[in-house]
Amino acid sequence: MPYCAPNNETILAENLLQMNLPLLSELLAYENKQVVHYFCHHHPHFSHEQSQQFFNDFLGWLWLNVYRKTSHRHTYLFGPILILDKVWHTFILHTEDYVNFCNRYFGEYVHHHIEPIGSEHELSPEELADFLDDAFELLGKEWIERYFMTLLSETEYSL
């Protein structure tokens, strides 16, 4: 039987299994209407559809955060993706749901660490490039475009 080289998705799935991480598609299938409704209620300038998109994008970011931690790389919420931090706060307020979600998908609680005021980490260009490379590869072009297209077009960076 001829050898068939594994494709990137197969390699990623095997790596995720070794890291004890779910497939991103499994995680993104998670729904929590209460969290989205609460977020929408407390941020009325966003539509329900936008709030749902933020929630889904947060799930992707959280998955990426846990994925990057396995290689000892920090993942920050900054600038254009700070809205995802507000989603995280909303999810954490729904404590039982958040704890159950973390245990189901990550096997443990994913803590939200804050930086002391005045001591916030400033991303280096290398850290930003590393994050954007991973986000582009793992979360997709559309995810990047939703949050960074204005910035990327200003720097004449094309995807």
JSON list of C-alpha atoms in Angstrom, two decimals:
[
{"chain": "A", "resi": 1, "resn": "MET", "atom": "CA", "xyz": [0.00, 0.00, 0.00]},
{"chain": "A", "resi": 2, "resn": "PRO", "atom": "CA", "xyz": [1.49, 3.38, -0.96]},
{"chain": "A", "resi": 3, "resn": "TYR", "atom": "CA", "xyz": [2.34, 5.85, 1.76]},
{"chain": "A", "resi": 4, "resn": "CYS", "atom": "CA", "xyz": [0.01, 8.84, 2.00]},
{"chain": "A", "resi": 5, "resn": "ALA", "atom": "CA", "xyz": [1.47, 11.84, 3.75]},
{"chain": "A", "resi": 6, "resn": "PRO", "atom": "CA", "xyz": [-0.88, 13.19, 6.43]},
{"chain": "A", "resi": 7, "resn": "ASN", "atom": "CA", "xyz": [-2.45, 16.53, 5.64]},
{"chain": "A", "resi": 8, "resn": "ASN", "atom": "CA", "xyz": [-2.17, 19.55, 7.93]},
{"chain": "A", "resi": 9, "resn": "GLU", "atom": "CA", "xyz": [-5.63, 18.96, 9.44]},
{"chain": "A", "resi": 10, "resn": "THR", "atom": "CA", "xyz": [-4.68, 15.38, 10.38]},
{"chain": "A", "resi": 11, "resn": "ILE", "atom": "CA", "xyz": [-1.44, 16.55, 11.96]},
{"chain": "A", "resi": 12, "resn": "LEU", "atom": "CA", "xyz": [-3.25, 19.32, 13.85]},
{"chain": "A", "resi": 13, "resn": "ALA", "atom": "CA", "xyz": [-5.93, 16.90, 15.09]},
{"chain": "A", "resi": 14, "resn": "GLU", "atom": "CA", "xyz": [-3.24, 14.50, 16.35]},
{"chain": "A", "resi": 15, "resn": "ASN", "atom": "CA", "xyz": [-1.39, 17.35, 18.07]},
{"chain": "A", "resi": 16, "resn": "LEU", "atom": "CA", "xyz": [-4.61, 18.57, 19.70]},
{"chain": "A", "resi": 17, "resn": "LEU", "atom": "CA", "xyz": [-5.32, 15.08, 20.98]},
{"chain": "A", "resi": 18, "resn": "GLN", "atom": "CA", "xyz": [-1.86, 14.96, 22.55]},
{"chain": "A", "resi": 19, "resn": "MET", "atom": "CA", "xyz": [-2.45, 18.41, 24.09]},
{"chain": "A", "resi": 20, "resn": "ASN", "atom": "CA", "xyz": [-5.86, 17.32, 25.40]},
{"chain": "A", "resi": 21, "resn": "LEU", "atom": "CA", "xyz": [-7.57, 20.04, 23.34]},
{"chain": "A", "resi": 22, "resn": "PRO", "atom": "CA", "xyz": [-10.80, 19.65, 21.38]},
{"chain": "A", "resi": 23, "resn": "LEU", "atom": "CA", "xyz": [-11.03, 20.37, 17.70]},
{"chain": "A", "resi": 24, "resn": "LEU", "atom": "CA", "xyz": [-11.87, 24.02, 17.18]},
{"chain": "A", "resi": 25, "resn": "SER", "atom": "CA", "xyz": [-15.02, 23.03, 15.28]},
{"chain": "A", "resi": 26, "resn": "GLU", "atom": "CA", "xyz": [-16.25, 21.10, 18.35]},
{"chain": "A", "resi": 27, "resn": "LEU", "atom": "CA", "xyz": [-15.66, 24.08, 20.59]},
{"chain": "A", "resi": 28, "resn": "LEU", "atom": "CA", "xyz": [-17.34, 26.49, 18.18]},
{"chain": "A", "resi": 29, "resn": "ALA", "atom": "CA", "xyz": [-20.44, 24.29, 18.18]},
{"chain": "A", "resi": 30, "resn": "TYR", "atom": "CA", "xyz": [-20.97, 25.29, 21.83]},
{"chain": "A", "resi": 31, "resn": "GLU", "atom": "CA", "xyz": [-23.87, 27.69, 22.34]},
{"chain": "A", "resi": 32, "resn": "ASN", "atom": "CA", "xyz": [-24.94, 29.71, 25.33]},
{"chain": "A", "resi": 33, "resn": "LYS", "atom": "CA", "xyz": [-27.95, 31.88, 24.61]},
{"chain": "A", "resi": 34, "resn": "GLN", "atom": "CA", "xyz": [-28.04, 33.27, 28.15]},
{"chain": "A", "resi": 35, "resn": "VAL", "atom": "CA", "xyz": [-24.51, 34.66, 27.88]},
{"chain": "A", "resi": 36, "resn": "VAL", "atom": "CA", "xyz": [-25.19, 36.19, 24.46]},
{"chain": "A", "resi": 37, "resn": "HIS", "atom": "CA", "xyz": [-28.50, 37.67, 25.66]},
{"chain": "A", "resi": 38, "resn": "TYR", "atom": "CA", "xyz": [-26.86, 39.11, 28.80]},
{"chain": "A", "resi": 39, "resn": "PHE", "atom": "CA", "xyz": [-24.03, 40.61, 26.75]},
{"chain": "A", "resi": 40, "resn": "CYS", "atom": "CA", "xyz": [-26.50, 42.08, 24.27]},
{"chain": "A", "resi": 41, "resn": "HIS", "atom": "CA", "xyz": [-28.63, 43.53, 27.09]},
{"chain": "A", "resi": 42, "resn": "HIS", "atom": "CA", "xyz": [-25.63, 45.22, 28.73]},
{"chain": "A", "resi": 43, "resn": "HIS", "atom": "CA", "xyz": [-24.15, 46.39, 25.42]},
{"chain": "A", "resi": 44, "resn": "PRO", "atom": "CA", "xyz": [-27.25, 47.57, 23.53]},
{"chain": "A", "resi": 45, "resn": "HIS", "atom": "CA", "xyz": [-25.19, 49.30, 20.84]},
{"chain": "A", "resi": 46, "resn": "PHE", "atom": "CA", "xyz": [-24.41, 45.81, 19.48]},
{"chain": "A", "resi": 47, "resn": "SER", "atom": "CA", "xyz": [-27.05, 43.75, 17.69]},
{"chain": "A", "resi": 48, "resn": "HIS", "atom": "CA", "xyz": [-27.85, 40.20, 18.72]},
{"chain": "A", "resi": 49, "resn": "GLU", "atom": "CA", "xyz": [-26.00, 38.96, 15.61]},
{"chain": "A", "resi": 50, "resn": "GLN", "atom": "CA", "xyz": [-22.91, 40.99, 16.51]},
{"chain": "A", "resi": 51, "resn": "SER", "atom": "CA", "xyz": [-23.06, 39.74, 20.10]},
{"chain": "A", "resi": 52, "resn": "GLN", "atom": "CA", "xyz": [-23.31, 36.15, 18.88]},
{"chain": "A", "resi": 53, "resn": "GLN", "atom": "CA", "xyz": [-20.32, 36.72, 16.59]},
{"chain": "A", "resi": 54, "resn": "PHE", "atom": "CA", "xyz": [-18.32, 38.18, 19.48]},
{"chain": "A", "resi": 55, "resn": "PHE", "atom": "CA", "xyz": [-19.17, 35.12, 21.59]},
{"chain": "A", "resi": 56, "resn": "ASN", "atom": "CA", "xyz": [-18.07, 32.74, 18.83]},
{"chain": "A", "resi": 57, "resn": "ASP", "atom": "CA", "xyz": [-14.91, 34.76, 18.24]},
{"chain": "A", "resi": 58, "resn": "PHE", "atom": "CA", "xyz": [-14.18, 34.73, 21.96]},
{"chain": "A", "resi": 59, "resn": "LEU", "atom": "CA", "xyz": [-14.48, 30.93, 21.99]},
{"chain": "A", "resi": 60, "resn": "GLY", "atom": "CA", "xyz": [-11.97, 30.80, 19.16]},
{"chain": "A", "resi": 61, "resn": "TRP", "atom": "CA", "xyz": [-9.63, 33.20, 20.98]},
{"chain": "A", "resi": 62, "resn": "LEU", "atom": "CA", "xyz": [-9.90, 31.18, 24.21]},
{"chain": "A", "resi": 63, "resn": "TRP", "atom": "CA", "xyz": [-9.09, 27.97, 22.32]},
{"chain": "A", "resi": 64, "resn": "LEU", "atom": "CA", "xyz": [-6.10, 29.70, 20.70]},
{"chain": "A", "resi": 65, "resn": "ASN", "atom": "CA", "xyz": [-5.00, 30.98, 24.11]},
{"chain": "A", "resi": 66, "resn": "VAL", "atom": "CA", "xyz": [-4.98, 27.46, 25.58]},
{"chain": "A", "resi": 67, "resn": "TYR", "atom": "CA", "xyz": [-3.31, 26.08, 22.43]},
{"chain": "A", "resi": 68, "resn": "ARG", "atom": "CA", "xyz": [-0.52, 28.66, 22.62]},
{"chain": "A", "resi": 69, "resn": "LYS", "atom": "CA", "xyz": [0.01, 28.05, 26.35]},
{"chain": "A", "resi": 70, "resn": "THR", "atom": "CA", "xyz": [1.11, 24.50, 25.51]},
{"chain": "A", "resi": 71, "resn": "SER", "atom": "CA", "xyz": [4.17, 26.03, 23.83]},
{"chain": "A", "resi": 72, "resn": "HIS", "atom": "CA", "xyz": [4.63, 28.61, 26.63]},
{"chain": "A", "resi": 73, "resn": "ARG", "atom": "CA", "xyz": [3.44, 31.56, 24.55]},
{"chain": "A", "resi": 74, "resn": "HIS", "atom": "CA", "xyz": [1.17, 34.14, 26.12]},
{"chain": "A", "resi": 75, "resn": "THR", "atom": "CA", "xyz": [-1.92, 35.37, 24.34]},
{"chain": "A", "resi": 76, "resn": "TYR", "atom": "CA", "xyz": [-3.25, 38.79, 25.22]},
{"chain": "A", "resi": 77, "resn": "LEU", "atom": "CA", "xyz": [-6.48, 40.66, 24.67]},
{"chain": "A", "resi": 78, "resn": "PHE", "atom": "CA", "xyz": [-5.51, 44.05, 23.31]},
{"chain": "A", "resi": 79, "resn": "GLY", "atom": "CA", "xyz": [-6.66, 46.93, 21.13]},
{"chain": "A", "resi": 80, "resn": "PRO", "atom": "CA", "xyz": [-9.12, 45.73, 18.51]},
{"chain": "A", "resi": 81, "resn": "ILE", "atom": "CA", "xyz": [-9.95, 42.49, 20.35]},
{"chain": "A", "resi": 82, "resn": "LEU", "atom": "CA", "xyz": [-10.68, 44.03, 23.76]},
{"chain": "A", "resi": 83, "resn": "ILE", "atom": "CA", "xyz": [-14.39, 43.50, 23.07]},
{"chain": "A", "resi": 84, "resn": "LEU", "atom": "CA", "xyz": [-13.68, 39.78, 23.51]},
{"chain": "A", "resi": 85, "resn": "ASP", "atom": "CA", "xyz": [-12.53, 40.53, 27.06]},
{"chain": "A", "resi": 86, "resn": "LYS", "atom": "CA", "xyz": [-15.99, 41.96, 27.77]},
{"chain": "A", "resi": 87, "resn": "VAL", "atom": "CA", "xyz": [-17.49, 38.73, 26.44]},
{"chain": "A", "resi": 88, "resn": "TRP", "atom": "CA", "xyz": [-15.18, 36.75, 28.72]},
{"chain": "A", "resi": 89, "resn": "HIS", "atom": "CA", "xyz": [-16.31, 38.79, 31.73]},
{"chain": "A", "resi": 90, "resn": "THR", "atom": "CA", "xyz": [-19.92, 38.11, 30.78]},
{"chain": "A", "resi": 91, "resn": "PHE", "atom": "CA", "xyz": [-19.28, 34.38, 30.45]},
{"chain": "A", "resi": 92, "resn": "ILE", "atom": "CA", "xyz": [-17.48, 34.24, 33.81]},
{"chain": "A", "resi": 93, "resn": "LEU", "atom": "CA", "xyz": [-20.51, 35.90, 35.46]},
{"chain": "A", "resi": 94, "resn": "HIS", "atom": "CA", "xyz": [-22.45, 32.83, 34.38]},
{"chain": "A", "resi": 95, "resn": "THR", "atom": "CA", "xyz": [-20.20, 30.85, 36.69]},
{"chain": "A", "resi": 96, "resn": "GLU", "atom": "CA", "xyz": [-21.72, 27.38, 36.44]},
{"chain": "A", "resi": 97, "resn": "ASP", "atom": "CA", "xyz": [-21.88, 27.56, 32.67]},
{"chain": "A", "resi": 98, "resn": "TYR", "atom": "CA", "xyz": [-18.30, 28.82, 32.42]},
{"chain": "A", "resi": 99, "resn": "VAL", "atom": "CA", "xyz": [-16.89, 26.21, 34.81]},
{"chain": "A", "resi": 100, "resn": "ASN", "atom": "CA", "xyz": [-18.77, 23.41, 33.03]},
{"chain": "A", "resi": 101, "resn": "PHE", "atom": "CA", "xyz": [-17.61, 24.70, 29.64]},
{"chain": "A", "resi": 102, "resn": "CYS", "atom": "CA", "xyz": [-13.96, 24.85, 30.73]},
{"chain": "A", "resi": 103, "resn": "ASN", "atom": "CA", "xyz": [-14.05, 21.41, 32.29]},
{"chain": "A", "resi": 104, "resn": "ARG", "atom": "CA", "xyz": [-15.77, 19.88, 29.27]},
{"chain": "A", "resi": 105, "resn": "TYR", "atom": "CA", "xyz": [-13.51, 21.36, 26.60]},
{"chain": "A", "resi": 106, "resn": "PHE", "atom": "CA", "xyz": [-10.20, 21.97, 28.39]},
{"chain": "A", "resi": 107, "resn": "GLY", "atom": "CA", "xyz": [-10.32, 19.60, 31.35]},
{"chain": "A", "resi": 108, "resn": "GLU", "atom": "CA", "xyz": [-9.75, 22.46, 33.77]},
{"chain": "A", "resi": 109, "resn": "TYR", "atom": "CA", "xyz": [-10.83, 25.98, 34.63]},
{"chain": "A", "resi": 110, "resn": "VAL", "atom": "CA", "xyz": [-9.27, 28.61, 32.37]},
{"chain": "A", "resi": 111, "resn": "HIS", "atom": "CA", "xyz": [-8.38, 31.54, 34.59]},
{"chain": "A", "resi": 112, "resn": "HIS", "atom": "CA", "xyz": [-8.74, 35.15, 33.54]},
{"chain": "A", "resi": 113, "resn": "HIS", "atom": "CA", "xyz": [-5.57, 36.87, 34.69]},
{"chain": "A", "resi": 114, "resn": "ILE", "atom": "CA", "xyz": [-5.48, 40.64, 34.83]},
{"chain": "A", "resi": 115, "resn": "GLU", "atom": "CA", "xyz": [-2.46, 42.89, 34.72]},
{"chain": "A", "resi": 116, "resn": "PRO", "atom": "CA", "xyz": [-2.00, 45.56, 37.37]},
{"chain": "A", "resi": 117, "resn": "ILE", "atom": "CA", "xyz": [-3.08, 49.00, 36.21]},
{"chain": "A", "resi": 118, "resn": "GLY", "atom": "CA", "xyz": [-0.04, 50.80, 34.89]},
{"chain": "A", "resi": 119, "resn": "SER", "atom": "CA", "xyz": [1.85, 47.55, 34.32]},
{"chain": "A", "resi": 120, "resn": "GLU", "atom": "CA", "xyz": [-0.02, 46.31, 31.28]},
{"chain": "A", "resi": 121, "resn": "HIS", "atom": "CA", "xyz": [2.05, 44.27, 28.87]},
{"chain": "A", "resi": 122, "resn": "GLU", "atom": "CA", "xyz": [2.86, 46.00, 25.60]},
{"chain": "A", "resi": 123, "resn": "LEU", "atom": "CA", "xyz": [3.10, 43.59, 22.71]},
{"chain": "A", "resi": 124, "resn": "SER", "atom": "CA", "xyz": [6.34, 43.64, 20.79]},
{"chain": "A", "resi": 125, "resn": "PRO", "atom": "CA", "xyz": [6.10, 43.54, 17.00]},
{"chain": "A", "resi": 126, "resn": "GLU", "atom": "CA", "xyz": [7.36, 39.94, 17.17]},
{"chain": "A", "resi": 127, "resn": "GLU", "atom": "CA", "xyz": [4.66, 38.92, 19.67]},
{"chain": "A", "resi": 128, "resn": "LEU", "atom": "CA", "xyz": [1.98, 40.56, 17.54]},
{"chain": "A", "resi": 129, "resn": "ALA", "atom": "CA", "xyz": [3.25, 38.86, 14.38]},
{"chain": "A", "resi": 130, "resn": "ASP", "atom": "CA", "xyz": [3.37, 35.49, 16.18]},
{"chain": "A", "resi": 131, "resn": "PHE", "atom": "CA", "xyz": [-0.19, 35.92, 17.44]},
{"chain": "A", "resi": 132, "resn": "LEU", "atom": "CA", "xyz": [-1.50, 37.04, 14.05]},
{"chain": "A", "resi": 133, "resn": "ASP", "atom": "CA", "xyz": [0.23, 34.13, 12.30]},
{"chain": "A", "resi": 134, "resn": "ASP", "atom": "CA", "xyz": [-1.40, 31.63, 14.67]},
{"chain": "A", "resi": 135, "resn": "ALA", "atom": "CA", "xyz": [-4.77, 33.37, 14.54]},
{"chain": "A", "resi": 136, "resn": "PHE", "atom": "CA", "xyz": [-4.68, 33.43, 10.74]},
{"chain": "A", "resi": 137, "resn": "GLU", "atom": "CA", "xyz": [-3.65, 29.78, 10.48]},
{"chain": "A", "resi": 138, "resn": "LEU", "atom": "CA", "xyz": [-5.96, 28.40, 13.17]},
{"chain": "A", "resi": 139, "resn": "LEU", "atom": "CA", "xyz": [-8.92, 30.81, 13.42]},
{"chain": "A", "resi": 140, "resn": "GLY", "atom": "CA", "xyz": [-8.96, 31.88, 9.80]},
{"chain": "A", "resi": 141, "resn": "LYS", "atom": "CA", "xyz": [-8.77, 34.90, 7.57]},
{"chain": "A", "resi": 142, "resn": "GLU", "atom": "CA", "xyz": [-12.30, 36.07, 8.42]},
{"chain": "A", "resi": 143, "resn": "TRP", "atom": "CA", "xyz": [-11.50, 36.17, 12.15]},
{"chain": "A", "resi": 144, "resn": "ILE", "atom": "CA", "xyz": [-8.45, 38.33, 11.46]},
{"chain": "A", "resi": 145, "resn": "GLU", "atom": "CA", "xyz": [-10.39, 40.59, 9.10]},
{"chain": "A", "resi": 146, "resn": "ARG", "atom": "CA", "xyz": [-13.16, 41.24, 11.64]},
{"chain": "A", "resi": 147, "resn": "TYR", "atom": "CA", "xyz": [-10.70, 42.74, 14.13]},
{"chain": "A", "resi": 148, "resn": "PHE", "atom": "CA", "xyz": [-7.57, 43.78, 12.29]},
{"chain": "A", "resi": 149, "resn": "MET", "atom": "CA", "xyz": [-8.48, 44.69, 8.71]},
{"chain": "A", "resi": 150, "resn": "THR", "atom": "CA", "xyz": [-8.53, 48.43, 9.39]},
{"chain": "A", "resi": 151, "resn": "LEU", "atom": "CA", "xyz": [-5.12, 48.22, 11.04]},
{"chain": "A", "resi": 152, "resn": "LEU", "atom": "CA", "xyz": [-3.73, 45.89, 8.40]},
{"chain": "A", "resi": 153, "resn": "SER", "atom": "CA", "xyz": [-4.90, 48.06, 5.54]},
{"chain": "A", "resi": 154, "resn": "GLU", "atom": "CA", "xyz": [-3.32, 51.08, 7.21]},
{"chain": "A", "resi": 155, "resn": "THR", "atom": "CA", "xyz": [0.03, 49.27, 7.17]},
{"chain": "A", "resi": 156, "resn": "GLU", "atom": "CA", "xyz": [-0.54, 47.98, 3.63]},
{"chain": "A", "resi": 157, "resn": "TYR", "atom": "CA", "xyz": [-0.37, 44.40, 4.84]},
{"chain": "A", "resi": 158, "resn": "SER", "atom": "CA", "xyz": [-2.40, 42.09, 2.65]},
{"chain": "A", "resi": 159, "resn": "LEU", "atom": "CA", "xyz": [-3.74, 38.69, 3.58]}
]
